[in-house]
Amino acid sequence: MRYCKFLSPAHGRVYAIVEERDGELWAVRPMPAPEEDRAAASSTQIEFEPRPLKELHLLAPVNPSKILCIGRNYRDHAAELGNEVPKEPLLFLKPPSSLLAPGGVIRMPALSKRVDYEGELGIVIGRRCRNLGPDEDLRPYVRGYTIVNDVTARDLQKSDGQWTRGKGFDTFCPVGPIVSDEIDPAGGSPVTLTTRLNGAIQQQGSTSDLIFPIAHLLRYITTAMTLEPGDLIPTGTPAGVGPVNPGDRIQIQIDGLGVLENIFQPS
Ligand code: MG
């Protein structure tokens, strides 16, 4: 199943099933909102004409209680910033207030002299989980996958020591355009991620190169904390991160998930 969330002038926030038509993603019919977003979204009783996603006011298709990120999970990215490869997954949080819709404007804080993009595959949790065992089937706990831009104020990340501020500004977590369970990067079908800055390819990585694969991450995280439905786990970025300038357009593409596109502007 593939779905998106959009803002309808008539119905408010709507979750919709997504299908591909002539190589384009279309929202074709309403679906029930996930349990964690039911209060905010409209019901399935509405009707709308199928429309291409590019004609809709898309919203971030997640409503997480937390955004649990993995740092330095690709060797070549750790190396490009002069960091060691971690011996265990490196966890940090972005606040839900940093979420941004596809097409939204990423605001570059005046406090920072270097804002970077980081294209990442995101896991969306579907069922509460804690202490997942080594032999446990993880598929029932994963609702699907999406695209995340782990936008980073690189200078503040370094100078603060803690990453919370450098990773946590409002608009620093674009997500979307869809969530899909029709790809299986946890199950031996890696996906390719490509990031373009103003049309030029900057990142090209495969989830086959994750240092800590998806199953390992879920087991590791849930030894420390409960994951709730809707929680989002960006799995790390491949090499090729870099700074942006006001007006730059960033596009992150993952096989089967479409393209997450945003523009950078000063705050
Ligand atoms: Mg990252």
PDB file of C-alpha atoms and ligand atoms in Angstrom:
ATOM      1  CA  MET A   1       0.000   0.000   0.000  1.00  0.00           C
ATOM      2  CA  ARG A   2       1.133   3.514  -0.784  1.00  0.00           C
ATOM      3  CA  TYR A   3      -0.418   6.631   0.698  1.00  0.00           C
ATOM      4  CA  CYS A   4      -0.046  10.373   1.056  1.00  0.00           C
ATOM      5  CA  LYS A   5      -1.585  13.089   3.209  1.00  0.00           C
ATOM      6  CA  PHE A   6      -2.829  16.341   1.720  1.00  0.00           C
ATOM      7  CA  LEU A   7      -4.749  19.466   2.593  1.00  0.00           C
ATOM      8  CA  SER A   8      -8.122  19.658   0.861  1.00  0.00           C
ATOM      9  CA  PRO A   9      -9.926  23.027   0.781  1.00  0.00           C
ATOM     10  CA  ALA A  10     -13.211  21.160   1.277  1.00  0.00           C
ATOM     11  CA  HIS A  11     -12.248  18.417   3.717  1.00  0.00           C
ATOM     12  CA  GLY A  12      -9.134  19.500   5.619  1.00  0.00           C
ATOM     13  CA  ARG A  13      -6.386  16.935   6.133  1.00  0.00           C
ATOM     14  CA  VAL A  14      -6.969  13.830   4.052  1.00  0.00           C
ATOM     15  CA  TYR A  15      -5.101  10.524   3.861  1.00  0.00           C
ATOM     16  CA  ALA A  16      -5.309   8.951   0.414  1.00  0.00           C
ATOM     17  CA  ILE A  17      -4.222   5.785  -1.338  1.00  0.00           C
ATOM     18  CA  VAL A  18      -1.585   6.483  -3.994  1.00  0.00           C
ATOM     19  CA  GLU A  19      -1.256   4.689  -7.307  1.00  0.00           C
ATOM     20  CA  GLU A  20       1.014   5.125 -10.273  1.00  0.00           C
ATOM     21  CA  ARG A  21      -0.611   6.267 -13.511  1.00  0.00           C
ATOM     22  CA  ASP A  22       1.484   6.855 -16.636  1.00  0.00           C
ATOM     23  CA  GLY A  23       4.635   7.006 -14.516  1.00  0.00           C
ATOM     24  CA  GLU A  24       3.187   9.592 -12.125  1.00  0.00           C
ATOM     25  CA  LEU A  25       1.938   9.251  -8.551  1.00  0.00           C
ATOM     26  CA  TRP A  26      -1.781   9.965  -8.085  1.00  0.00           C
ATOM     27  CA  ALA A  27      -3.989  10.201  -4.995  1.00  0.00           C
ATOM     28  CA  VAL A  28      -6.933   8.016  -5.978  1.00  0.00           C
ATOM     29  CA  ARG A  29      -9.234   7.529  -2.978  1.00  0.00           C
ATOM     30  CA  PRO A  30      -9.460   8.340   0.734  1.00  0.00           C
ATOM     31  CA  MET A  31      -8.232   5.924   3.389  1.00  0.00           C
ATOM     32  CA  PRO A  32      -8.598   5.835   7.168  1.00  0.00           C
ATOM     33  CA  ALA A  33      -6.082   8.018   8.980  1.00  0.00           C
ATOM     34  CA  PRO A  34      -3.503   6.045  10.981  1.00  0.00           C
ATOM     35  CA  GLU A  35      -4.513   5.731  14.633  1.00  0.00           C
ATOM     36  CA  GLU A  36      -2.010   8.342  15.863  1.00  0.00           C
ATOM     37  CA  ASP A  37      -3.391  11.004  13.508  1.00  0.00           C
ATOM     38  CA  ARG A  38      -7.109  10.312  13.702  1.00  0.00           C
ATOM     39  CA  ALA A  39      -7.943  13.429  15.679  1.00  0.00           C
ATOM     40  CA  ALA A  40      -6.494  15.722  13.023  1.00  0.00           C
ATOM     41  CA  ALA A  41      -7.523  14.028   9.805  1.00  0.00           C
ATOM     42  CA  SER A  42     -10.893  13.782   8.071  1.00  0.00           C
ATOM     43  CA  SER A  43     -12.817  10.531   7.795  1.00  0.00           C
ATOM     44  CA  THR A  44     -13.057   8.186   4.823  1.00  0.00           C
ATOM     45  CA  GLN A  45     -16.635   9.296   4.138  1.00  0.00           C
ATOM     46  CA  ILE A  46     -15.464  12.076   1.841  1.00  0.00           C
ATOM     47  CA  GLU A  47     -15.126  11.846  -1.916  1.00  0.00           C
ATOM     48  CA  PHE A  48     -12.615  13.400  -4.263  1.00  0.00           C
ATOM     49  CA  GLU A  49     -11.558  13.080  -7.859  1.00  0.00           C
ATOM     50  CA  PRO A  50      -8.236  11.257  -8.380  1.00  0.00           C
ATOM     51  CA  ARG A  51      -5.450  13.793  -8.914  1.00  0.00           C
ATOM     52  CA  PRO A  52      -1.695  13.729  -9.470  1.00  0.00           C
ATOM     53  CA  LEU A  53       0.278  14.444  -6.296  1.00  0.00           C
ATOM     54  CA  LYS A  54       1.964  17.422  -7.987  1.00  0.00           C
ATOM     55  CA  GLU A  55      -1.433  19.190  -8.100  1.00  0.00           C
ATOM     56  CA  LEU A  56      -2.114  18.681  -4.382  1.00  0.00           C
ATOM     57  CA  HIS A  57      -1.094  20.645  -1.296  1.00  0.00           C
ATOM     58  CA  LEU A  58       0.827  17.732   0.211  1.00  0.00           C
ATOM     59  CA  LEU A  59       1.488  17.426   3.946  1.00  0.00           C
ATOM     60  CA  ALA A  60       4.147  15.366   5.711  1.00  0.00           C
ATOM     61  CA  PRO A  61       2.582  11.859   5.700  1.00  0.00           C
ATOM     62  CA  VAL A  62       3.606  11.121   9.299  1.00  0.00           C
ATOM     63  CA  ASN A  63       2.613  12.263  12.790  1.00  0.00           C
ATOM     64  CA  PRO A  64       5.413  10.887  14.968  1.00  0.00           C
ATOM     65  CA  SER A  65       5.740  11.052  18.739  1.00  0.00           C
ATOM     66  CA  LYS A  66       9.482  11.109  18.048  1.00  0.00           C
ATOM     67  CA  ILE A  67      11.911  11.246  15.158  1.00  0.00           C
ATOM     68  CA  LEU A  68      14.744   8.905  16.042  1.00  0.00           C
ATOM     69  CA  CYS A  69      17.694   9.444  13.716  1.00  0.00           C
ATOM     70  CA  ILE A  70      20.782   7.379  12.991  1.00  0.00           C
ATOM     71  CA  GLY A  71      24.091   9.228  12.528  1.00  0.00           C
ATOM     72  CA  ARG A  72      27.067   8.041  10.443  1.00  0.00           C
ATOM     73  CA  ASN A  73      25.445   4.880   9.135  1.00  0.00           C
ATOM     74  CA  TYR A  74      27.332   4.860   5.814  1.00  0.00           C
ATOM     75  CA  ARG A  75      31.122   4.414   5.821  1.00  0.00           C
ATOM     76  CA  ASP A  76      31.769   6.886   3.021  1.00  0.00           C
ATOM     77  CA  HIS A  77      29.719   9.599   4.747  1.00  0.00           C
ATOM     78  CA  ALA A  78      31.501   9.114   8.098  1.00  0.00           C
ATOM     79  CA  ALA A  79      34.804   9.408   6.225  1.00  0.00           C
ATOM     80  CA  GLU A  80      33.882  12.554   4.265  1.00  0.00           C
ATOM     81  CA  LEU A  81      33.347  14.497   7.516  1.00  0.00           C
ATOM     82  CA  GLY A  82      36.488  13.013   9.083  1.00  0.00           C
ATOM     83  CA  ASN A  83      34.622  10.801  11.565  1.00  0.00           C
ATOM     84  CA  GLU A  84      35.239   7.234  12.699  1.00  0.00           C
ATOM     85  CA  VAL A  85      32.707   4.570  11.817  1.00  0.00           C
ATOM     86  CA  PRO A  86      30.659   4.020  14.989  1.00  0.00           C
ATOM     87  CA  LYS A  87      30.891   0.673  16.765  1.00  0.00           C
ATOM     88  CA  GLU A  88      27.209   0.803  17.650  1.00  0.00           C
ATOM     89  CA  PRO A  89      24.343   2.771  16.057  1.00  0.00           C
ATOM     90  CA  LEU A  90      24.624   6.474  16.861  1.00  0.00           C
ATOM     91  CA  LEU A  91      21.182   7.738  17.912  1.00  0.00           C
ATOM     92  CA  PHE A  92      19.866  11.281  18.128  1.00  0.00           C
ATOM     93  CA  LEU A  93      16.453  12.954  18.083  1.00  0.00           C
ATOM     94  CA  LYS A  94      14.872  15.633  15.941  1.00  0.00           C
ATOM     95  CA  PRO A  95      11.763  17.267  17.433  1.00  0.00           C
ATOM     96  CA  PRO A  96       8.404  16.748  15.667  1.00  0.00           C
ATOM     97  CA  SER A  97       8.253  20.568  15.398  1.00  0.00           C
ATOM     98  CA  SER A  98      10.964  20.296  12.708  1.00  0.00           C
ATOM     99  CA  LEU A  99       8.633  18.415  10.320  1.00  0.00           C
ATOM    100  CA  LEU A 100       8.043  19.986   6.913  1.00  0.00           C
ATOM    101  CA  ALA A 101       5.776  19.036   4.024  1.00  0.00           C
ATOM    102  CA  PRO A 102       6.983  18.110   0.554  1.00  0.00           C
ATOM    103  CA  GLY A 103       7.344  21.367  -1.367  1.00  0.00           C
ATOM    104  CA  GLY A 104       7.702  23.386   1.847  1.00  0.00           C
ATOM    105  CA  VAL A 105      10.374  26.031   2.391  1.00  0.00           C
ATOM    106  CA  ILE A 106      13.349  25.030   4.538  1.00  0.00           C
ATOM    107  CA  ARG A 107      14.240  28.124   6.565  1.00  0.00           C
ATOM    108  CA  MET A 108      17.992  28.715   6.972  1.00  0.00           C
ATOM    109  CA  PRO A 109      18.588  30.137  10.456  1.00  0.00           C
ATOM    110  CA  ALA A 110      20.597  33.360  10.605  1.00  0.00           C
ATOM    111  CA  LEU A 111      22.562  31.747  13.474  1.00  0.00           C
ATOM    112  CA  SER A 112      24.200  29.259  11.107  1.00  0.00           C
ATOM    113  CA  LYS A 113      26.796  29.813   8.403  1.00  0.00           C
ATOM    114  CA  ARG A 114      26.506  26.297   7.004  1.00  0.00           C
ATOM    115  CA  VAL A 115      23.239  24.466   6.413  1.00  0.00           C
ATOM    116  CA  ASP A 116      23.513  21.006   4.772  1.00  0.00           C
ATOM    117  CA  TYR A 117      21.024  18.626   3.164  1.00  0.00           C
ATOM    118  CA  GLU A 118      21.144  14.898   4.048  1.00  0.00           C
ATOM    119  CA  GLY A 119      19.017  12.546   1.940  1.00  0.00           C
ATOM    120  CA  GLU A 120      17.819   9.511   3.909  1.00  0.00           C
ATOM    121  CA  LEU A 121      15.463   6.551   3.836  1.00  0.00           C
ATOM    122  CA  GLY A 122      12.962   6.775   6.718  1.00  0.00           C
ATOM    123  CA  ILE A 123      11.246   3.865   8.492  1.00  0.00           C
ATOM    124  CA  VAL A 124       7.657   4.511   9.661  1.00  0.00           C
ATOM    125  CA  ILE A 125       6.602   2.399  12.655  1.00  0.00           C
ATOM    126  CA  GLY A 126       3.175   0.763  12.522  1.00  0.00           C
ATOM    127  CA  ARG A 127       2.821  -0.976  15.855  1.00  0.00           C
ATOM    128  CA  ARG A 128       4.110  -0.266  19.344  1.00  0.00           C
ATOM    129  CA  CYS A 129       7.309  -2.184  20.001  1.00  0.00           C
ATOM    130  CA  ARG A 130       9.858  -2.603  22.737  1.00  0.00           C
ATOM    131  CA  ASN A 131      12.751  -5.038  23.254  1.00  0.00           C
ATOM    132  CA  LEU A 132      12.407  -6.686  19.842  1.00  0.00           C
ATOM    133  CA  GLY A 133      14.137 -10.056  20.004  1.00  0.00           C
ATOM    134  CA  PRO A 134      16.849 -11.364  17.677  1.00  0.00           C
ATOM    135  CA  ASP A 135      14.542 -13.933  16.098  1.00  0.00           C
ATOM    136  CA  GLU A 136      11.403 -11.823  16.038  1.00  0.00           C
ATOM    137  CA  ASP A 137       9.765 -11.045  12.689  1.00  0.00           C
ATOM    138  CA  LEU A 138       9.990  -7.260  12.430  1.00  0.00           C
ATOM    139  CA  ARG A 139       7.662  -6.783   9.472  1.00  0.00           C
ATOM    140  CA  PRO A 140       4.476  -6.387  11.555  1.00  0.00           C
ATOM    141  CA  TYR A 141       6.057  -3.385  13.290  1.00  0.00           C
ATOM    142  CA  VAL A 142       7.031  -1.510  10.128  1.00  0.00           C
ATOM    143  CA  ARG A 143       4.186   0.354   8.426  1.00  0.00           C
ATOM    144  CA  GLY A 144       6.342   1.403   5.514  1.00  0.00           C
ATOM    145  CA  TYR A 145       9.091   3.680   4.282  1.00  0.00           C
ATOM    146  CA  THR A 146       9.397   7.302   3.243  1.00  0.00           C
ATOM    147  CA  ILE A 147      12.014   9.886   2.260  1.00  0.00           C
ATOM    148  CA  VAL A 148      13.559  12.246   4.821  1.00  0.00           C
ATOM    149  CA  ASN A 149      15.886  15.224   4.506  1.00  0.00           C
ATOM    150  CA  ASP A 150      17.878  15.382   7.773  1.00  0.00           C
ATOM    151  CA  VAL A 151      18.695  19.083   7.342  1.00  0.00           C
ATOM    152  CA  THR A 152      21.633  20.080   9.539  1.00  0.00           C
ATOM    153  CA  ALA A 153      23.235  23.339  10.674  1.00  0.00           C
ATOM    154  CA  ARG A 154      26.695  21.774  10.447  1.00  0.00           C
ATOM    155  CA  ASP A 155      28.545  24.525  12.300  1.00  0.00           C
ATOM    156  CA  LEU A 156      26.139  24.453  15.263  1.00  0.00           C
ATOM    157  CA  GLN A 157      26.162  20.645  15.336  1.00  0.00           C
ATOM    158  CA  LYS A 158      29.942  20.846  15.846  1.00  0.00           C
ATOM    159  CA  SER A 159      30.142  23.816  18.192  1.00  0.00           C
ATOM    160  CA  ASP A 160      27.263  22.724  20.447  1.00  0.00           C
ATOM    161  CA  GLY A 161      28.568  19.192  21.043  1.00  0.00           C
ATOM    162  CA  GLN A 162      24.978  18.029  21.459  1.00  0.00           C
ATOM    163  CA  TRP A 163      23.200  17.837  18.081  1.00  0.00           C
ATOM    164  CA  THR A 164      19.761  18.938  19.239  1.00  0.00           C
ATOM    165  CA  ARG A 165      19.887  22.534  18.044  1.00  0.00           C
ATOM    166  CA  GLY A 166      21.863  21.959  14.830  1.00  0.00           C
ATOM    167  CA  LYS A 167      19.440  19.233  13.746  1.00  0.00           C
ATOM    168  CA  GLY A 168      16.272  20.588  15.313  1.00  0.00           C
ATOM    169  CA  PHE A 169      15.324  23.937  13.803  1.00  0.00           C
ATOM    170  CA  ASP A 170      11.776  24.338  12.543  1.00  0.00           C
ATOM    171  CA  THR A 171      11.508  23.047   8.922  1.00  0.00           C
ATOM    172  CA  PHE A 172      14.678  20.905   9.280  1.00  0.00           C
ATOM    173  CA  CYS A 173      12.816  17.626   8.703  1.00  0.00           C
ATOM    174  CA  PRO A 174      11.087  17.497   5.297  1.00  0.00           C
ATOM    175  CA  VAL A 175       9.282  14.138   4.879  1.00  0.00           C
ATOM    176  CA  GLY A 176       7.352  12.510   2.040  1.00  0.00           C
ATOM    177  CA  PRO A 177       5.808  12.555  -0.493  1.00  0.00           C
ATOM    178  CA  ILE A 178       4.391   9.108   0.346  1.00  0.00           C
ATOM    179  CA  VAL A 179       4.673   6.168   2.727  1.00  0.00           C
ATOM    180  CA  SER A 180       4.947   2.762   1.062  1.00  0.00           C
ATOM    181  CA  ASP A 181       5.221  -0.842   2.172  1.00  0.00           C
ATOM    182  CA  GLU A 182       5.750  -1.945  -1.429  1.00  0.00           C
ATOM    183  CA  ILE A 183       9.510  -1.750  -1.061  1.00  0.00           C
ATOM    184  CA  ASP A 184      11.422  -4.079   1.249  1.00  0.00           C
ATOM    185  CA  PRO A 185      14.852  -2.639   2.044  1.00  0.00           C
ATOM    186  CA  ALA A 186      14.858  -4.581   5.339  1.00  0.00           C
ATOM    187  CA  GLY A 187      14.297  -7.858   3.571  1.00  0.00           C
ATOM    188  CA  GLY A 188      17.143  -8.050   1.095  1.00  0.00           C
ATOM    189  CA  SER A 189      15.811  -5.700  -1.616  1.00  0.00           C
ATOM    190  CA  PRO A 190      18.013  -2.622  -1.239  1.00  0.00           C
ATOM    191  CA  VAL A 191      16.883   0.706  -2.660  1.00  0.00           C
ATOM    192  CA  THR A 192      18.912   3.461  -4.256  1.00  0.00           C
ATOM    193  CA  LEU A 193      18.840   7.032  -3.004  1.00  0.00           C
ATOM    194  CA  THR A 194      19.761   9.946  -5.258  1.00  0.00           C
ATOM    195  CA  THR A 195      20.004  13.571  -4.129  1.00  0.00           C
ATOM    196  CA  ARG A 196      20.044  16.444  -6.621  1.00  0.00           C
ATOM    197  CA  LEU A 197      20.942  20.026  -5.755  1.00  0.00           C
ATOM    198  CA  ASN A 198      19.619  22.412  -8.401  1.00  0.00           C
ATOM    199  CA  GLY A 199      19.422  19.418 -10.734  1.00  0.00           C
ATOM    200  CA  ALA A 200      23.000  18.150 -10.218  1.00  0.00           C
ATOM    201  CA  ILE A 201      23.502  14.759  -8.558  1.00  0.00           C
ATOM    202  CA  GLN A 202      25.240  15.084  -5.171  1.00  0.00           C
ATOM    203  CA  GLN A 203      24.436  11.813  -3.411  1.00  0.00           C
ATOM    204  CA  GLN A 204      23.920   8.343  -4.789  1.00  0.00           C
ATOM    205  CA  GLY A 205      23.796   5.524  -2.263  1.00  0.00           C
ATOM    206  CA  SER A 206      22.248   2.133  -1.711  1.00  0.00           C
ATOM    207  CA  THR A 207      20.726   0.847   1.495  1.00  0.00           C
ATOM    208  CA  SER A 208      22.880  -2.256   0.905  1.00  0.00           C
ATOM    209  CA  ASP A 209      25.724  -0.073   2.244  1.00  0.00           C
ATOM    210  CA  LEU A 210      24.093   0.707   5.607  1.00  0.00           C
ATOM    211  CA  ILE A 211      26.616  -0.132   8.350  1.00  0.00           C
ATOM    212  CA  PHE A 212      23.755  -1.122  10.657  1.00  0.00           C
ATOM    213  CA  PRO A 213      20.856  -2.523   8.630  1.00  0.00           C
ATOM    214  CA  ILE A 214      17.211  -1.835   9.378  1.00  0.00           C
ATOM    215  CA  ALA A 215      16.547  -4.933  11.507  1.00  0.00           C
ATOM    216  CA  HIS A 216      19.619  -4.222  13.611  1.00  0.00           C
ATOM    217  CA  LEU A 217      18.503  -0.608  14.132  1.00  0.00           C
ATOM    218  CA  LEU A 218      15.010  -1.567  15.295  1.00  0.00           C
ATOM    219  CA  ARG A 219      16.344  -4.110  17.785  1.00  0.00           C
ATOM    220  CA  TYR A 220      18.980  -1.693  19.053  1.00  0.00           C
ATOM    221  CA  ILE A 221      16.587   1.243  19.477  1.00  0.00           C
ATOM    222  CA  THR A 222      13.891  -0.804  21.207  1.00  0.00           C
ATOM    223  CA  THR A 223      16.285  -2.026  23.878  1.00  0.00           C
ATOM    224  CA  ALA A 224      16.325   1.622  24.989  1.00  0.00           C
ATOM    225  CA  MET A 225      12.882   3.026  24.205  1.00  0.00           C
ATOM    226  CA  THR A 226       9.393   2.112  23.108  1.00  0.00           C
ATOM    227  CA  LEU A 227       8.580   2.925  19.501  1.00  0.00           C
ATOM    228  CA  GLU A 228       5.021   4.099  18.876  1.00  0.00           C
ATOM    229  CA  PRO A 229       2.878   3.930  15.734  1.00  0.00           C
ATOM    230  CA  GLY A 230       3.868   6.795  13.466  1.00  0.00           C
ATOM    231  CA  ASP A 231       7.388   7.166  14.843  1.00  0.00           C
ATOM    232  CA  LEU A 232       9.913   8.018  12.161  1.00  0.00           C
ATOM    233  CA  ILE A 233      13.444   6.624  11.897  1.00  0.00           C
ATOM    234  CA  PRO A 234      15.717   8.297   9.333  1.00  0.00           C
ATOM    235  CA  THR A 235      18.404   5.678   8.733  1.00  0.00           C
ATOM    236  CA  GLY A 236      21.431   7.845   7.891  1.00  0.00           C
ATOM    237  CA  THR A 237      22.834   9.569   4.828  1.00  0.00           C
ATOM    238  CA  PRO A 238      25.332   8.388   2.217  1.00  0.00           C
ATOM    239  CA  ALA A 239      28.341  10.445   1.100  1.00  0.00           C
ATOM    240  CA  GLY A 240      27.885  13.690  -0.784  1.00  0.00           C
ATOM    241  CA  VAL A 241      26.352  15.972   1.843  1.00  0.00           C
ATOM    242  CA  GLY A 242      27.077  19.631   1.369  1.00  0.00           C
ATOM    243  CA  PRO A 243      26.087  23.203   2.087  1.00  0.00           C
ATOM    244  CA  VAL A 244      23.275  25.104   0.422  1.00  0.00           C
ATOM    245  CA  ASN A 245      22.525  28.697  -0.502  1.00  0.00           C
ATOM    246  CA  PRO A 246      19.244  30.598  -0.359  1.00  0.00           C
ATOM    247  CA  GLY A 247      17.086  29.688  -3.343  1.00  0.00           C
ATOM    248  CA  ASP A 248      18.635  26.226  -3.784  1.00  0.00           C
ATOM    249  CA  ARG A 249      16.296  23.399  -4.750  1.00  0.00           C
ATOM    250  CA  ILE A 250      16.901  19.964  -3.208  1.00  0.00           C
ATOM    251  CA  GLN A 251      15.365  16.763  -4.584  1.00  0.00           C
ATOM    252  CA  ILE A 252      15.783  13.375  -2.904  1.00  0.00           C
ATOM    253  CA  GLN A 253      14.639  10.376  -4.897  1.00  0.00           C
ATOM    254  CA  ILE A 254      14.258   6.776  -3.717  1.00  0.00           C
ATOM    255  CA  ASP A 255      13.085   3.900  -5.907  1.00  0.00           C
ATOM    256  CA  GLY A 256       9.387   3.340  -5.277  1.00  0.00           C
ATOM    257  CA  LEU A 257       8.934   6.394  -3.030  1.00  0.00           C
ATOM    258  CA  GLY A 258       9.009   9.236  -5.549  1.00  0.00           C
ATOM    259  CA  VAL A 259      10.855  12.513  -5.038  1.00  0.00           C
ATOM    260  CA  LEU A 260      10.955  14.735  -1.957  1.00  0.00           C
ATOM    261  CA  GLU A 261      11.549  18.288  -3.154  1.00  0.00           C
ATOM    262  CA  ASN A 262      12.060  21.468  -1.112  1.00  0.00           C
ATOM    263  CA  ILE A 263      13.552  24.941  -1.491  1.00  0.00           C
ATOM    264  CA  PHE A 264      15.943  26.664   0.947  1.00  0.00           C
ATOM    265  CA  GLN A 265      15.303  30.275   1.912  1.00  0.00           C
ATOM    266  CA  PRO A 266      16.589  32.538   4.694  1.00  0.00           C
ATOM    267  CA  SER A 267      14.496  32.553   7.860  1.00  0.00           C
TER     268      SER A 267
HETATM  269 MG    MG B   1      21.508  12.292   8.978  1.00  0.00          MG
END
